[in-house]
Short mmCIF file of C-alpha atoms in Angstrom, two decimals:
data_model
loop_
_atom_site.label_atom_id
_atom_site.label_comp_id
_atom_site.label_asym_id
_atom_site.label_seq_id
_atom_site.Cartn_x
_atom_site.Cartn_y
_atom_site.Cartn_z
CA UNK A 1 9.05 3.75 -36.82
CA UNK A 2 6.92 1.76 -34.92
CA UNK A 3 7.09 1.19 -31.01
CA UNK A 4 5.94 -1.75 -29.65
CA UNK A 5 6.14 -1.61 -25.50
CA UNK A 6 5.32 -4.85 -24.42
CA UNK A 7 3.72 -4.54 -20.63
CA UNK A 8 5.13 -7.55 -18.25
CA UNK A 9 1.69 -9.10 -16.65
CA UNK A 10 1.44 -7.66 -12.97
CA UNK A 11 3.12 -11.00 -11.07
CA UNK A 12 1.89 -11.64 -7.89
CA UNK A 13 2.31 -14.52 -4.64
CA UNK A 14 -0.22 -15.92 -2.99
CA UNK A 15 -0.22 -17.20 0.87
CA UNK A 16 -2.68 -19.13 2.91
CA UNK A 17 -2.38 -17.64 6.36
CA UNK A 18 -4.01 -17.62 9.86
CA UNK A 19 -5.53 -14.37 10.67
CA UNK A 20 -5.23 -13.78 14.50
CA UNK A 21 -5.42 -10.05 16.38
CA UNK A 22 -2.10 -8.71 17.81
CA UNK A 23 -1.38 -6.13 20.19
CA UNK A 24 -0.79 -3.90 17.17
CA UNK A 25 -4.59 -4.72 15.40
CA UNK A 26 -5.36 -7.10 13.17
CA UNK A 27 -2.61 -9.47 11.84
CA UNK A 28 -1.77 -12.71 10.11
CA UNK A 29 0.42 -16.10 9.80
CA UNK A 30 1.44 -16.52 6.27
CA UNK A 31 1.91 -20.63 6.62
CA UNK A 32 2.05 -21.61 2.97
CA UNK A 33 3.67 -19.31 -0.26
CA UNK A 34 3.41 -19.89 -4.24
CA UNK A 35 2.62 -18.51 -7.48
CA UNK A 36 -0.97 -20.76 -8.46
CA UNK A 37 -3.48 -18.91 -6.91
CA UNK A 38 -6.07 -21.97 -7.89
CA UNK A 39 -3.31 -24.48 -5.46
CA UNK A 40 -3.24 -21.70 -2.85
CA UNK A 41 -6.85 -21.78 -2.84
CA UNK A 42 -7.05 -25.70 -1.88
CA UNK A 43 -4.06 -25.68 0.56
CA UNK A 44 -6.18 -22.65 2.45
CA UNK A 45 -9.27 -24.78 2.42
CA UNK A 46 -7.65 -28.23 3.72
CA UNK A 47 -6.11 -26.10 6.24
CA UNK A 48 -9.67 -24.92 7.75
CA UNK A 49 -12.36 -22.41 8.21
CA UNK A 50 -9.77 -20.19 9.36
CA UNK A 51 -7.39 -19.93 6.82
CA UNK A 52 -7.44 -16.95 4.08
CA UNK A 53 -6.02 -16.19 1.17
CA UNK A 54 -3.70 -13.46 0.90
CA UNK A 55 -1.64 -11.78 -2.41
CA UNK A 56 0.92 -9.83 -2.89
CA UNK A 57 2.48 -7.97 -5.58
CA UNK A 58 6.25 -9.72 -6.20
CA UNK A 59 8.93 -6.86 -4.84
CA UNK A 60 6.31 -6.18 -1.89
CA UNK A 61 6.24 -6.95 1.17
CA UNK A 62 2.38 -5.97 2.40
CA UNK A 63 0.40 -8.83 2.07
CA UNK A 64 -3.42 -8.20 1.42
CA UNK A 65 -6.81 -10.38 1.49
CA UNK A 66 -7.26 -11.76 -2.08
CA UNK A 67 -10.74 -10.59 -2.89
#
């Protein structure tokens, strides 16, 4: 007998967001939320110089810089 495990892809969101420093180091404004990374991408760049690209993995809540 054969077992075939079929691995779900690892899902992920993606946020543009405004980094800024905080009392508490560095932090950031998540202003914008979805699952395209390639729309994510454009929203962060008609938002400015400023704006970043951030992911997370779905279930989380620690956002990180998309590399």
């Amino acid at each position: 007998m054969s077992n075939n495990v079929t691995v779900a892809p690892d899902r992920r969101e993606y946020g543009v967001g405004i980094p800024f420093d905080d009392v508490d180091g560095p932090n950031a404004l998540i202003i914008r939320t979805g699952a395209s990374r390639k729309v994510i991408t454009r929203a962060a760049a008609a938002e400015g110089p400023n704006a970043v690209v951030y992911e997370r993995r779905l279930g989380s809540t620690v956002w990180t810089e998309a590399a």
